[in-house]
Amino acid sequence: MMKQFWILTSVITLSLFSSDRLGKRPVYKIAVEVTQGTVEANLLRDFLKEQIQTSGRGQVSLPMNGFDSNIWEFNKEGMASPKTAEVLQKLNDIDKLALITTEDGQAVISFVDVLHQKLEYRNSLPDSLSKTLVFDFLGFLDKKNIYLALSETGTGSNSQLKINSLKPTYIAGEPIRFEIESSEDNFVYVVLVPENQKGEPVLLFPNQFQNDNFIRKGDKVTIPDKRISFKASSTPSKDRIRAFASREEWKEFQLRSKKEDSFYKILPPAVTGTKATARSMVVPQTITASIEQSPVMEWDYQIISR
């Protein structure tokens, strides 16, 4: 049975956008700090910083002044303890905090969302596999950067896409379908970007039943088609749908879904496929370039209960 993706929309603000920030990659400003000042931890910190900087995966900030290595505590849900939250509230110049620890022969990387005061990632491997641990973390960071690029690609005018049949409101359980038209020959990607970053972006088009996403000038395509269920739900949120028009196919991304899913997820090469070596998990610096260089049409949804 097909997995259904649900969304309730009450007010839809329709805007047409295109990227005006070409060449500027939306990435996080990251502080990388050691919580235990061992030689191994310092080496791991320096290696991680180098990988983030040289690959353009983030902006690495300067070392934090007066860094306290003893106050980083999080509960089972990843929420910061009161003492840790108090410190995080003072970190106004960074987005994320990477904490490096080596103890009892284990290397540990923790990744903290400063704004939401929450632990987003934590993994450990033996010291001998510390570089593999770094590349596992970079795969996670790639997913975060893709979400950021899909969410924050620059806006402007001159969209090459036109939308038809998208209603301003939907009732819970009502199928949502719309028609999209391109003014030029384009590869078209339509993405549901959830407000909650824990939810990965869902690629509404192309999908498992509509694999050909090259739309010629003047052609109209219904998204999704009648073989796929995409319905309104009563869950409140501020999710958005973004449609990208690209002259080139997004070949650097992997599209993946479970057998029971109708829609794909957009994933970087670093987190797809079978087991990979650290060397093979290095991804190109242009991982989000095709997103940022594609004119985008956006729908913001104010979601309320029924």
Backbone as CSV, one residue per row, in Angstrom:
resi,resn,N_x,N_y,N_z,CA_x,CA_y,CA_z,C_x,C_y,C_z
1,MET,0.839,-1.201,0.000,0.000,0.000,0.000,0.870,1.246,0.000
2,MET,0.520,2.197,-0.850,1.332,3.403,-0.959,1.302,4.206,0.326
3,LYS,2.465,4.734,0.672,2.526,5.600,1.853,1.978,6.971,1.482
4,GLN,1.106,7.489,2.304,0.464,8.765,2.006,1.175,9.886,2.745
5,PHE,1.367,10.986,2.041,1.949,12.179,2.643,0.821,13.188,2.823
6,TRP,0.696,13.694,4.062,-0.460,14.492,4.432,-0.064,15.924,4.713
7,ILE,-0.954,16.836,4.295,-0.720,18.247,4.599,-2.056,18.988,4.548
8,LEU,-2.323,19.832,5.510,-3.523,20.656,5.531,-3.121,22.089,5.287
9,THR,-3.721,22.713,4.322,-3.406,24.100,4.035,-4.662,24.933,4.203
10,SER,-4.542,26.074,4.910,-5.688,26.951,5.083,-5.523,28.248,4.325
11,VAL,-4.346,28.773,4.309,-4.081,30.002,3.565,-2.840,29.780,2.744
12,ILE,-2.890,30.015,1.456,-1.741,29.828,0.590,-1.348,31.170,-0.001
13,THR,-0.128,31.558,0.237,0.410,32.766,-0.367,1.278,32.343,-1.529
14,LEU,0.886,32.696,-2.733,1.594,32.253,-3.919,2.537,33.345,-4.381
15,SER,3.812,32.977,-4.529,4.819,33.923,-4.985,5.654,33.264,-6.060
16,LEU,6.144,34.052,-6.982,7.022,33.559,-8.025,8.408,34.094,-7.755
17,PHE,9.382,33.173,-7.747,10.731,33.561,-7.374,11.743,32.998,-8.357
18,SER,12.901,33.605,-8.396,14.062,33.029,-9.069,15.291,33.415,-8.287
19,SER,16.333,32.602,-8.419,17.514,32.824,-7.596,18.247,34.086,-8.000
20,ASP,18.548,34.959,-7.018,19.370,36.121,-7.295,20.622,36.095,-6.441
21,ARG,20.955,34.893,-5.911,22.145,34.767,-5.083,23.096,33.737,-5.689
22,LEU,23.231,33.775,-7.030,24.052,32.789,-7.694,25.473,32.852,-7.155
23,GLY,26.033,31.690,-6.888,27.389,31.628,-6.394,27.504,31.742,-4.889
24,LYS,26.443,32.097,-4.193,26.467,32.195,-2.738,25.739,31.004,-2.158
25,ARG,26.497,30.099,-1.529,25.911,28.883,-1.005,25.387,29.112,0.399
26,PRO,24.143,28.758,0.645,23.639,28.862,2.016,24.209,27.726,2.853
27,VAL,25.092,28.048,3.768,25.679,27.047,4.654,25.670,27.599,6.072
28,TYR,25.869,26.716,7.026,25.850,27.114,8.428,27.216,27.623,8.881
29,LYS,27.196,28.545,9.850,28.420,28.963,10.516,28.612,28.044,11.715
30,ILE,29.728,27.326,11.715,29.932,26.231,12.667,31.161,26.493,13.529
31,ALA,31.002,26.334,14.828,32.132,26.345,15.754,32.511,24.898,16.045
32,VAL,33.802,24.591,15.954,34.293,23.241,16.219,35.198,23.302,17.443
33,GLU,34.772,22.660,18.529,35.497,22.763,19.796,35.741,21.377,20.398
34,VAL,36.793,21.287,21.203,37.164,20.054,21.887,36.679,20.111,23.331
35,THR,36.020,19.037,23.791,35.568,18.999,25.183,36.551,18.272,26.084
36,GLN,37.520,17.589,25.476,38.612,16.983,26.235,39.905,17.269,25.500
37,GLY,40.816,17.989,26.140,41.999,18.485,25.465,43.090,17.463,25.264
38,THR,42.774,16.319,24.697,43.787,15.313,24.394,44.408,15.596,23.032
39,VAL,45.567,15.002,22.800,46.219,15.167,21.499,45.335,14.615,20.390
40,GLU,44.728,13.467,20.629,43.857,12.843,19.619,42.654,13.722,19.312
41,ALA,42.056,14.308,20.349,40.887,15.171,20.141,41.258,16.410,19.339
42,ASN,42.401,16.998,19.629,42.839,18.188,18.895,43.113,17.874,17.430
43,LEU,43.715,16.712,17.181,43.971,16.307,15.792,42.660,16.076,15.044
44,LEU,41.695,15.444,15.721,40.397,15.190,15.106,39.667,16.504,14.825
45,ARG,39.747,17.439,15.771,39.140,18.760,15.572,39.727,19.443,14.345
46,ASP,41.051,19.446,14.229,41.701,20.127,13.109,41.351,19.468,11.782
47,PHE,41.251,18.137,11.772,40.893,17.425,10.547,39.456,17.747,10.137
48,LEU,38.545,17.778,11.112,37.150,18.093,10.818,37.017,19.520,10.284
49,LYS,37.687,20.469,10.914,37.639,21.855,10.458,38.152,21.980,9.026
50,GLU,39.247,21.277,8.733,39.822,21.327,7.390,38.839,20.779,6.354
51,GLN,38.183,19.659,6.685,37.238,19.051,5.753,36.039,19.961,5.502
52,ILE,35.533,20.608,6.540,34.391,21.513,6.375,34.775,22.711,5.527
53,GLN,35.946,23.289,5.798,36.376,24.489,5.092,36.710,24.212,3.639
54,THR,37.532,23.184,3.378,37.999,22.940,2.017,36.885,22.471,1.090
55,SER,35.864,21.828,1.645,34.751,21.354,0.816,33.622,22.367,0.719
56,GLY,33.731,23.467,1.451,32.677,24.485,1.402,31.390,24.043,2.051
57,ARG,31.449,23.065,2.941,30.231,22.577,3.595,29.740,23.515,4.692
58,GLY,30.541,24.463,5.100,30.143,25.380,6.158,31.180,26.465,6.325
59,GLN,30.842,27.452,7.126,31.777,28.508,7.505,32.249,28.211,8.926
60,VAL,33.523,27.878,9.068,34.057,27.542,10.382,34.422,28.823,11.114
61,SER,33.871,28.994,12.307,34.116,30.215,13.072,35.449,30.129,13.801
62,LEU,35.901,31.245,14.324,37.098,31.288,15.138,36.854,30.543,16.450
63,PRO,37.923,30.075,17.126,37.736,29.399,18.420,36.978,30.283,19.402
64,MET,36.120,29.663,20.197,35.296,30.401,21.145,36.126,30.831,22.355
65,ASN,35.981,32.067,22.751,36.678,32.570,23.927,36.042,32.024,25.203
66,GLY,36.877,31.621,26.160,36.358,31.135,27.435,35.507,29.896,27.300
67,PHE,35.839,29.027,26.340,35.042,27.822,26.111,35.096,26.904,27.332
68,ASP,33.935,26.522,27.835,33.820,25.633,28.995,33.501,24.226,28.492
69,SER,34.400,23.298,28.725,34.232,21.951,28.193,33.407,21.037,29.094
70,ASN,32.904,21.541,30.190,32.259,20.683,31.188,30.755,20.879,31.332
71,ILE,30.147,21.672,30.472,28.731,21.999,30.698,27.801,21.451,29.608
72,TRP,28.296,20.585,28.732,27.485,20.151,27.591,26.717,18.887,27.943
73,GLU,25.476,19.086,28.364,24.623,17.975,28.783,23.286,18.048,28.044
74,PHE,22.823,16.871,27.579,21.566,16.787,26.830,20.799,15.560,27.307
75,ASN,19.465,15.652,27.326,18.665,14.508,27.762,18.460,13.518,26.616
76,LYS,17.642,12.497,26.843,17.444,11.458,25.847,16.800,11.979,24.573
77,GLU,16.052,13.055,24.689,15.421,13.657,23.507,16.342,14.640,22.805
78,GLY,17.533,14.827,23.350,18.495,15.736,22.730,18.394,17.170,23.199
79,MET,17.476,17.471,24.113,17.322,18.840,24.589,18.394,19.170,25.615
80,ALA,18.879,20.417,25.560,19.961,20.852,26.442,19.481,20.967,27.888
81,SER,20.390,20.680,28.817,20.100,20.899,30.232,20.002,22.399,30.481
82,PRO,19.395,22.821,31.597,19.270,24.268,31.869,20.610,25.001,31.806
83,LYS,21.664,24.406,32.336,22.973,25.057,32.335,23.529,25.165,30.916
84,THR,23.372,24.105,30.144,23.836,24.126,28.759,23.022,25.118,27.936
85,ALA,21.699,25.148,28.133,20.837,26.076,27.403,21.224,27.518,27.688
86,GLU,21.594,27.800,28.920,21.998,29.157,29.287,23.236,29.595,28.503
87,VAL,24.166,28.678,28.334,25.373,28.993,27.563,25.051,29.157,26.085
88,LEU,24.219,28.273,25.554,23.868,28.337,24.131,23.158,29.638,23.782
89,GLN,22.375,30.166,24.701,21.671,31.424,24.451,22.625,32.582,24.205
90,LYS,23.846,32.466,24.679,24.824,33.545,24.532,25.620,33.440,23.230
91,LEU,25.441,32.338,22.498,26.210,32.133,21.261,25.441,32.707,20.078
92,ASN,25.518,34.003,19.910,24.716,34.677,18.896,25.362,34.692,17.516
93,ASP,26.650,34.370,17.434,27.359,34.521,16.161,27.617,33.206,15.447
94,ILE,27.042,32.091,15.907,27.181,30.813,15.215,25.822,30.134,15.113
95,ASP,25.712,29.235,14.134,24.473,28.477,13.935,24.536,27.100,14.591
96,LYS,25.695,26.465,14.487,25.862,25.095,14.961,27.164,24.992,15.755
97,LEU,27.198,24.009,16.649,28.375,23.761,17.471,28.737,22.283,17.368
98,ALA,29.949,22.002,16.860,30.454,20.635,16.783,31.392,20.395,17.962
99,LEU,31.103,19.385,18.759,31.888,19.073,19.949,32.666,17.779,19.722
100,ILE,33.980,17.820,19.962,34.857,16.684,19.736,35.325,16.124,21.078
101,THR,35.211,14.814,21.239,35.661,14.143,22.454,36.390,12.856,22.087
102,THR,37.457,12.546,22.797,38.092,11.227,22.686,38.297,10.688,24.095
103,GLU,37.725,9.537,24.360,37.860,8.940,25.682,37.671,7.428,25.591
104,ASP,38.440,6.693,26.386,38.359,5.234,26.438,38.498,4.603,25.058
105,GLY,39.386,5.189,24.242,39.635,4.627,22.923,38.565,4.930,21.900
106,GLN,37.617,5.801,22.222,36.527,6.163,21.323,36.618,7.636,20.930
107,ALA,36.347,7.907,19.657,36.219,9.278,19.176,34.736,9.600,19.031
108,VAL,34.339,10.764,19.525,32.921,11.143,19.540,32.751,12.516,18.899
109,ILE,31.761,12.626,17.998,31.376,13.922,17.426,29.915,14.179,17.786
110,SER,29.653,15.324,18.388,28.288,15.766,18.687,28.039,17.071,17.942
111,PHE,26.825,17.252,17.453,26.486,18.435,16.654,25.238,19.076,17.243
112,VAL,25.352,20.336,17.633,24.303,21.007,18.388,23.707,22.147,17.574
113,ASP,22.374,22.195,17.509,21.661,23.337,16.937,21.597,24.409,18.012
114,VAL,22.328,25.495,17.805,22.442,26.532,18.833,21.105,27.229,19.061
115,LEU,20.405,27.586,17.993,19.150,28.326,18.123,18.102,27.527,18.890
116,HIS,17.971,26.249,18.549,16.942,25.423,19.180,17.458,24.658,20.396
117,GLN,18.738,24.852,20.716,19.346,24.269,21.921,19.129,22.754,21.970
118,LYS,19.446,22.113,20.842,19.169,20.691,20.736,20.323,19.954,20.074
119,LEU,20.587,18.748,20.564,21.589,17.872,19.978,20.999,17.212,18.733
120,GLU,21.598,17.458,17.563,21.078,16.932,16.307,21.778,15.651,15.864
121,TYR,23.022,15.500,16.252,23.815,14.365,15.783,24.800,13.969,16.863
122,ARG,24.969,12.680,17.056,26.003,12.180,17.949,26.380,10.787,17.498
123,ASN,27.670,10.580,17.286,28.129,9.262,16.866,29.546,9.051,17.381
124,SER,29.928,7.801,17.536,31.268,7.489,18.032,31.808,6.259,17.325
125,LEU,33.132,6.222,17.182,33.830,5.085,16.610,35.176,4.964,17.326
126,PRO,35.823,3.808,17.253,37.161,3.696,17.828,38.106,4.747,17.250
127,ASP,39.095,5.156,18.053,40.049,6.175,17.608,40.659,5.849,16.249
128,SER,40.893,4.574,15.989,41.507,4.165,14.726,40.614,4.449,13.521
129,LEU,39.311,4.677,13.768,38.353,4.967,12.683,37.834,6.396,12.777
130,SER,38.629,7.277,13.369,38.164,8.651,13.581,37.891,9.375,12.272
131,LYS,38.681,9.101,11.220,38.438,9.759,9.940,37.141,9.265,9.310
132,THR,36.846,7.986,9.483,35.562,7.469,9.001,34.409,8.137,9.740
133,LEU,34.596,8.384,11.014,33.598,9.098,11.801,33.370,10.496,11.242
134,VAL,34.438,11.173,10.871,34.318,12.515,10.290,33.481,12.466,9.022
135,PHE,33.733,11.501,8.159,32.993,11.445,6.903,31.542,11.032,7.104
136,ASP,31.267,10.252,8.140,29.878,9.971,8.482,29.173,11.265,8.892
137,PHE,29.855,12.069,9.686,29.283,13.349,10.093,29.091,14.268,8.889
138,LEU,30.058,14.289,7.970,29.931,15.148,6.791,28.740,14.727,5.929
139,GLY,28.451,13.411,5.890,27.255,12.963,5.183,26.002,13.533,5.808
140,PHE,25.960,13.562,7.142,24.833,14.179,7.843,24.766,15.669,7.528
141,LEU,25.914,16.337,7.523,25.946,17.775,7.241,25.499,18.067,5.816
142,ASP,25.818,17.178,4.876,25.350,17.354,3.500,23.831,17.396,3.436
143,LYS,23.182,16.516,4.190,21.719,16.506,4.215,21.175,17.815,4.780
144,LYS,21.835,18.332,5.819,21.421,19.611,6.394,21.591,20.743,5.383
145,ASN,22.673,20.705,4.623,22.919,21.758,3.641,21.931,21.701,2.488
146,ILE,21.542,20.486,2.098,20.535,20.359,1.045,19.208,20.937,1.523
147,TYR,18.832,20.615,2.757,17.608,21.193,3.327,17.703,22.717,3.318
148,LEU,18.852,23.254,3.716,19.028,24.703,3.774,18.936,25.317,2.387
149,ALA,19.572,24.677,1.399,19.520,25.205,0.033,18.104,25.172,-0.522
150,LEU,17.382,24.083,-0.266,15.996,23.993,-0.731,15.121,25.038,-0.060
151,SER,15.460,25.413,1.177,14.643,26.349,1.944,14.968,27.805,1.643
152,GLU,16.244,28.106,1.373,16.686,29.489,1.372,17.283,29.973,0.062
153,THR,17.101,29.222,-1.021,17.590,29.707,-2.299,17.030,31.099,-2.568
154,GLY,17.894,31.980,-3.081,17.532,33.388,-3.242,16.269,33.602,-4.047
155,THR,15.590,34.695,-3.786,14.327,34.994,-4.438,14.457,36.206,-5.341
156,GLY,13.567,36.296,-6.291,13.586,37.418,-7.224,12.336,37.388,-8.082
157,SER,12.519,37.480,-9.391,11.372,37.476,-10.307,11.735,36.616,-11.514
158,ASN,10.912,36.705,-12.550,11.177,36.012,-13.814,11.132,34.491,-13.686
159,SER,10.196,33.987,-12.927,10.044,32.536,-12.848,9.644,31.990,-14.204
160,GLN,10.155,30.802,-14.534,9.832,30.158,-15.805,8.702,29.146,-15.656
161,LEU,8.085,29.123,-14.480,7.024,28.164,-14.215,5.711,28.863,-13.937
162,LYS,4.626,28.177,-14.274,3.284,28.684,-14.017,2.485,27.585,-13.334
163,ILE,1.667,27.980,-12.365,0.884,27.009,-11.614,-0.603,27.186,-11.884
164,ASN,-1.314,26.083,-11.981,-2.756,26.115,-12.172,-3.415,25.147,-11.187
165,SER,-4.623,25.452,-10.802,-5.491,24.549,-10.016,-5.061,24.368,-8.574
166,LEU,-4.200,25.208,-8.052,-3.845,25.121,-6.635,-4.805,25.998,-5.853
167,LYS,-5.621,25.382,-5.026,-6.648,26.115,-4.283,-6.048,26.821,-3.073
168,PRO,-6.708,27.849,-2.574,-6.207,28.554,-1.397,-6.413,27.776,-0.102
169,THR,-7.366,26.847,-0.059,-7.621,26.075,1.165,-7.923,24.627,0.814
170,TYR,-7.644,23.760,1.802,-7.963,22.341,1.648,-8.558,21.816,2.937
171,ILE,-9.452,20.851,2.817,-10.056,20.184,3.966,-9.280,18.900,4.238
172,ALA,-9.178,18.523,5.501,-8.436,17.320,5.871,-8.922,16.115,5.066
173,GLY,-7.986,15.381,4.491,-8.311,14.208,3.698,-8.553,14.485,2.234
174,GLU,-8.645,15.739,1.863,-8.896,16.085,0.461,-7.620,15.937,-0.361
175,PRO,-7.696,15.275,-1.518,-6.507,15.154,-2.369,-6.014,16.528,-2.842
176,ILE,-4.720,16.691,-2.848,-4.108,17.925,-3.341,-3.419,17.619,-4.654
177,ARG,-3.835,18.281,-5.700,-3.191,18.156,-7.005,-3.172,19.525,-7.668
178,PHE,-2.145,19.736,-8.443,-2.052,20.996,-9.175,-1.370,20.736,-10.506
179,GLU,-1.474,21.700,-11.384,-0.906,21.587,-12.723,0.212,22.601,-12.870
180,ILE,1.319,22.164,-13.441,2.466,23.052,-13.601,2.828,23.145,-15.080
181,GLU,3.222,24.338,-15.486,3.560,24.608,-16.884,4.858,25.400,-16.927
182,SER,5.718,25.047,-17.883,6.997,25.735,-18.032,6.994,26.601,-19.281
183,SER,7.514,27.833,-19.154,7.583,28.747,-20.301,8.785,28.463,-21.186
184,GLU,9.684,27.591,-20.704,10.850,27.169,-21.477,11.043,25.671,-21.277
185,ASP,11.891,25.059,-22.099,12.230,23.657,-21.898,13.079,23.548,-20.631
186,ASN,12.598,22.790,-19.643,13.291,22.709,-18.360,13.113,21.336,-17.713
187,PHE,14.104,20.967,-16.924,13.900,19.929,-15.934,13.223,20.603,-14.741
188,VAL,12.148,20.019,-14.246,11.376,20.634,-13.172,11.423,19.714,-11.944
189,TYR,11.713,20.321,-10.796,11.747,19.601,-9.529,10.803,20.298,-8.554
190,VAL,9.839,19.561,-8.036,8.865,20.115,-7.099,9.085,19.449,-5.746
191,VAL,9.395,20.259,-4.731,9.821,19.741,-3.437,8.927,20.264,-2.330
192,LEU,8.472,19.366,-1.455,7.789,19.747,-0.222,8.859,19.931,0.846
193,VAL,9.036,21.165,1.332,10.062,21.467,2.324,9.388,21.631,3.677
194,PRO,9.553,20.690,4.589,8.888,20.788,5.887,9.505,21.871,6.748
195,GLU,8.668,22.526,7.550,9.174,23.539,8.467,10.079,22.905,9.516
196,ASN,9.691,21.737,9.994,10.478,21.014,10.985,11.647,20.337,10.297
197,GLN,12.871,20.722,10.636,14.044,20.193,9.962,14.276,18.713,10.231
198,LYS,13.564,18.126,11.198,13.684,16.691,11.434,13.061,15.915,10.274
199,GLY,12.109,16.546,9.592,11.509,15.916,8.434,12.293,16.256,7.179
200,GLU,12.715,15.225,6.430,13.496,15.477,5.231,12.593,15.993,4.110
201,PRO,13.138,16.827,3.215,12.360,17.283,2.060,11.842,16.100,1.251
202,VAL,10.635,16.238,0.737,10.008,15.197,-0.074,9.907,15.692,-1.504
203,LEU,10.428,14.923,-2.426,10.381,15.293,-3.839,9.047,14.830,-4.425
204,LEU,8.145,15.772,-4.658,6.839,15.443,-5.215,6.914,15.136,-6.708
205,PHE,7.884,15.754,-7.384,8.066,15.550,-8.829,9.514,15.819,-9.186
206,PRO,10.188,14.832,-9.852,9.688,13.536,-10.318,9.410,12.588,-9.158
207,ASN,8.682,11.524,-9.452,8.365,10.513,-8.449,8.385,9.138,-9.112
208,GLN,8.040,8.104,-8.360,8.169,6.748,-8.886,7.253,6.478,-10.071
209,PHE,6.190,7.230,-10.210,5.272,7.039,-11.330,5.469,8.083,-12.425
210,GLN,6.087,9.201,-12.086,6.364,10.274,-13.046,7.869,10.530,-13.048
211,ASN,8.608,9.625,-13.687,10.061,9.682,-13.653,10.640,10.716,-14.609
212,ASP,9.938,11.015,-15.660,10.439,11.975,-16.647,10.013,13.375,-16.228
213,ASN,10.963,14.175,-15.726,10.631,15.522,-15.256,11.111,16.603,-16.207
214,PHE,11.391,16.241,-17.459,11.740,17.252,-18.464,10.452,17.746,-19.105
215,ILE,10.107,18.998,-18.834,8.867,19.587,-19.349,9.210,20.556,-20.471
216,ARG,8.630,20.334,-21.630,8.883,21.221,-22.768,8.006,22.475,-22.693
217,LYS,8.435,23.497,-23.372,7.736,24.778,-23.362,6.264,24.606,-23.730
218,GLY,5.392,25.083,-22.845,3.957,25.030,-23.097,3.278,23.759,-22.618
219,ASP,4.041,22.729,-22.297,3.431,21.487,-21.799,2.935,21.675,-20.367
220,LYS,1.875,20.936,-20.019,1.299,20.993,-18.684,1.336,19.605,-18.052
221,VAL,1.731,19.550,-16.780,1.833,18.278,-16.079,1.080,18.383,-14.765
222,THR,0.238,17.381,-14.457,-0.461,17.329,-13.187,0.437,16.670,-12.141
223,ILE,0.573,17.324,-10.984,1.446,16.841,-9.913,0.656,16.745,-8.613
224,PRO,0.686,15.550,-7.975,1.064,14.263,-8.580,-0.072,13.747,-9.435
225,ASP,0.188,12.694,-10.221,-0.898,12.167,-11.041,-1.821,11.303,-10.182
226,LYS,-2.872,10.763,-10.785,-3.923,10.109,-10.018,-3.493,8.789,-9.390
227,ARG,-2.331,8.281,-9.734,-1.862,7.037,-9.139,-1.246,7.241,-7.761
228,ILE,-1.075,8.498,-7.361,-0.416,8.801,-6.104,-1.367,9.568,-5.196
229,SER,-1.365,9.224,-3.922,-2.215,9.894,-2.947,-1.401,10.937,-2.185
230,PHE,-1.826,12.181,-2.298,-1.197,13.297,-1.580,-2.334,14.116,-0.994
231,LYS,-2.571,13.952,0.309,-3.797,14.456,0.909,-3.549,15.467,2.008
232,ALA,-4.585,16.218,2.313,-4.525,17.218,3.369,-4.684,16.556,4.735
233,SER,-3.945,17.060,5.719,-3.998,16.533,7.079,-4.318,17.659,8.049
234,SER,-4.648,17.298,9.263,-4.999,18.301,10.268,-3.795,18.751,11.088
235,THR,-2.603,18.255,10.774,-1.409,18.617,11.532,-0.978,20.044,11.209
236,PRO,-0.963,20.923,12.186,-0.550,22.306,11.911,0.942,22.399,11.598
237,SER,1.299,23.217,10.633,2.705,23.482,10.325,2.756,24.626,9.324
238,LYS,3.952,24.964,8.912,4.140,26.010,7.905,5.008,25.470,6.781
239,ASP,4.683,24.268,6.334,5.432,23.663,5.246,5.255,24.478,3.971
240,ARG,6.172,24.276,3.052,6.078,24.998,1.791,6.383,24.065,0.622
241,ILE,5.895,24.419,-0.527,6.222,23.704,-1.755,7.036,24.637,-2.634
242,ARG,8.153,24.137,-3.152,9.015,24.931,-4.018,9.232,24.171,-5.324
243,ALA,9.051,24.859,-6.450,9.232,24.259,-7.776,10.433,24.921,-8.450
244,PHE,11.419,24.111,-8.825,12.654,24.606,-9.420,12.683,24.279,-10.912
245,ALA,13.046,25.254,-11.726,13.198,25.063,-13.169,14.682,25.072,-13.501
246,SER,15.188,23.962,-14.002,16.622,23.831,-14.254,16.880,23.415,-15.695
247,ARG,17.846,24.075,-16.324,18.226,23.680,-17.687,19.011,22.366,-17.677
248,GLU,19.631,22.052,-16.533,20.415,20.839,-16.406,19.769,19.900,-15.389
249,GLU,19.926,18.608,-15.602,19.410,17.627,-14.662,20.260,17.641,-13.392
250,TRP,19.639,17.454,-12.251,20.355,17.436,-10.973,21.016,16.069,-10.789
251,LYS,22.094,15.835,-11.503,22.717,14.513,-11.522,23.511,14.210,-10.261
252,GLU,23.960,15.240,-9.529,24.795,14.970,-8.363,23.999,14.473,-7.165
253,PHE,22.672,14.547,-7.239,21.845,14.090,-6.129,21.365,12.669,-6.372
254,GLN,21.154,11.946,-5.275,20.562,10.628,-5.354,19.097,10.736,-4.943
255,LEU,18.220,10.135,-5.711,16.799,10.096,-5.385,16.502,8.707,-4.824
256,ARG,15.993,8.669,-3.604,15.799,7.385,-2.953,14.447,7.339,-2.266
257,SER,13.853,6.167,-2.253,12.593,5.976,-1.533,12.457,4.514,-1.155
258,LYS,11.615,4.256,-0.175,11.294,2.885,0.192,10.261,2.338,-0.789
259,LYS,10.141,1.026,-0.828,9.232,0.412,-1.789,7.796,0.866,-1.587
260,GLU,7.426,1.118,-0.312,6.040,1.495,-0.047,5.792,2.989,-0.239
261,ASP,6.843,3.767,-0.509,6.696,5.207,-0.697,6.369,5.542,-2.146
262,SER,5.613,6.601,-2.329,5.318,7.082,-3.670,6.309,8.161,-4.101
263,PHE,6.881,8.850,-3.109,7.716,10.001,-3.415,9.171,9.744,-3.024
264,TYR,10.060,10.458,-3.694,11.486,10.336,-3.437,11.936,11.308,-2.347
265,LYS,13.127,11.051,-1.825,13.851,11.996,-0.998,15.118,12.399,-1.756
266,ILE,15.543,13.642,-1.594,16.764,14.100,-2.232,17.912,13.909,-1.251
267,LEU,18.870,13.080,-1.624,19.983,12.787,-0.735,21.312,13.000,-1.465
268,PRO,22.346,13.370,-0.725,23.673,13.506,-1.324,24.309,12.145,-1.522
269,PRO,25.282,12.020,-2.406,25.937,10.730,-2.627,26.536,10.150,-1.362
270,ALA,26.946,10.997,-0.413,27.644,10.525,0.783,26.779,9.656,1.678
271,VAL,25.458,9.737,1.556,24.593,8.976,2.459,23.721,7.980,1.712
272,THR,24.117,7.606,0.497,23.332,6.657,-0.271,24.156,5.426,-0.583
273,GLY,23.466,4.398,-1.039,24.145,3.200,-1.465,24.548,2.305,-0.310
274,THR,25.437,1.357,-0.605,25.900,0.423,0.404,27.070,1.018,1.160
275,LYS,27.723,0.192,1.967,28.845,0.681,2.749,29.908,1.274,1.843
276,ALA,30.418,2.437,2.256,31.401,3.138,1.439,32.632,3.440,2.266
277,THR,33.747,3.538,1.603,34.970,3.921,2.296,34.976,5.422,2.501
278,ALA,35.828,5.875,3.409,35.904,7.308,3.683,36.248,8.079,2.436
279,ARG,37.153,7.537,1.624,37.563,8.251,0.412,36.401,8.396,-0.556
280,SER,35.590,7.347,-0.717,34.498,7.389,-1.679,33.350,8.258,-1.216
281,MET,33.331,8.640,0.076,32.236,9.445,0.587,32.471,10.939,0.425
282,VAL,33.611,11.340,-0.129,33.861,12.757,-0.342,32.965,13.236,-1.474
283,VAL,32.214,14.291,-1.258,31.290,14.794,-2.267,31.825,16.106,-2.838
284,PRO,31.425,16.459,-4.056,31.937,17.679,-4.673,31.455,18.933,-3.963
285,GLN,32.211,20.011,-4.162,31.852,21.272,-3.531,30.550,21.831,-4.091
286,THR,30.129,21.354,-5.252,28.934,21.883,-5.914,27.670,21.145,-5.502
287,ILE,27.661,20.545,-4.321,26.547,19.688,-3.930,25.206,20.400,-3.993
288,THR,25.153,21.692,-3.717,23.876,22.409,-3.777,23.845,23.482,-4.853
289,ALA,24.868,23.537,-5.695,24.952,24.610,-6.693,23.766,24.593,-7.654
290,SER,23.347,23.394,-8.103,22.247,23.325,-9.066,20.936,23.804,-8.461
291,ILE,20.764,23.632,-7.156,19.559,24.151,-6.493,19.572,25.672,-6.524
292,GLU,20.698,26.252,-6.146,20.775,27.705,-6.010,20.716,28.431,-7.346
293,GLN,21.075,27.743,-8.420,21.112,28.390,-9.724,19.834,28.154,-10.526
294,SER,18.832,27.563,-9.904,17.584,27.262,-10.598,16.489,28.244,-10.183
295,PRO,15.826,28.885,-11.168,14.680,29.733,-10.820,13.656,28.921,-10.035
296,VAL,13.084,29.529,-9.000,12.201,28.770,-8.121,10.878,29.489,-7.911
297,MET,9.817,28.708,-7.897,8.471,29.193,-7.621,8.054,28.617,-6.275
298,GLU,7.468,29.415,-5.425,7.249,28.996,-4.035,5.811,29.216,-3.586
299,TRP,5.327,28.257,-2.766,4.041,28.388,-2.113,4.270,28.235,-0.611
300,ASP,3.906,29.231,0.166,3.969,29.127,1.621,2.592,28.774,2.154
301,TYR,2.546,27.834,3.076,1.278,27.365,3.603,1.133,27.713,5.070
302,GLN,0.042,28.441,5.398,-0.330,28.624,6.790,-1.292,27.499,7.126
303,ILE,-0.895,26.617,8.017,-1.670,25.402,8.272,-2.396,25.498,9.606
304,ILE,-3.680,25.233,9.569,-4.477,25.273,10.798,-5.274,23.970,10.921
305,SER,-5.833,23.749,12.113,-6.654,22.558,12.303,-7.994,22.735,11.605
306,ARG,-8.668,21.656,11.434,-9.952,21.656,10.726,-11.003,22.462,11.462
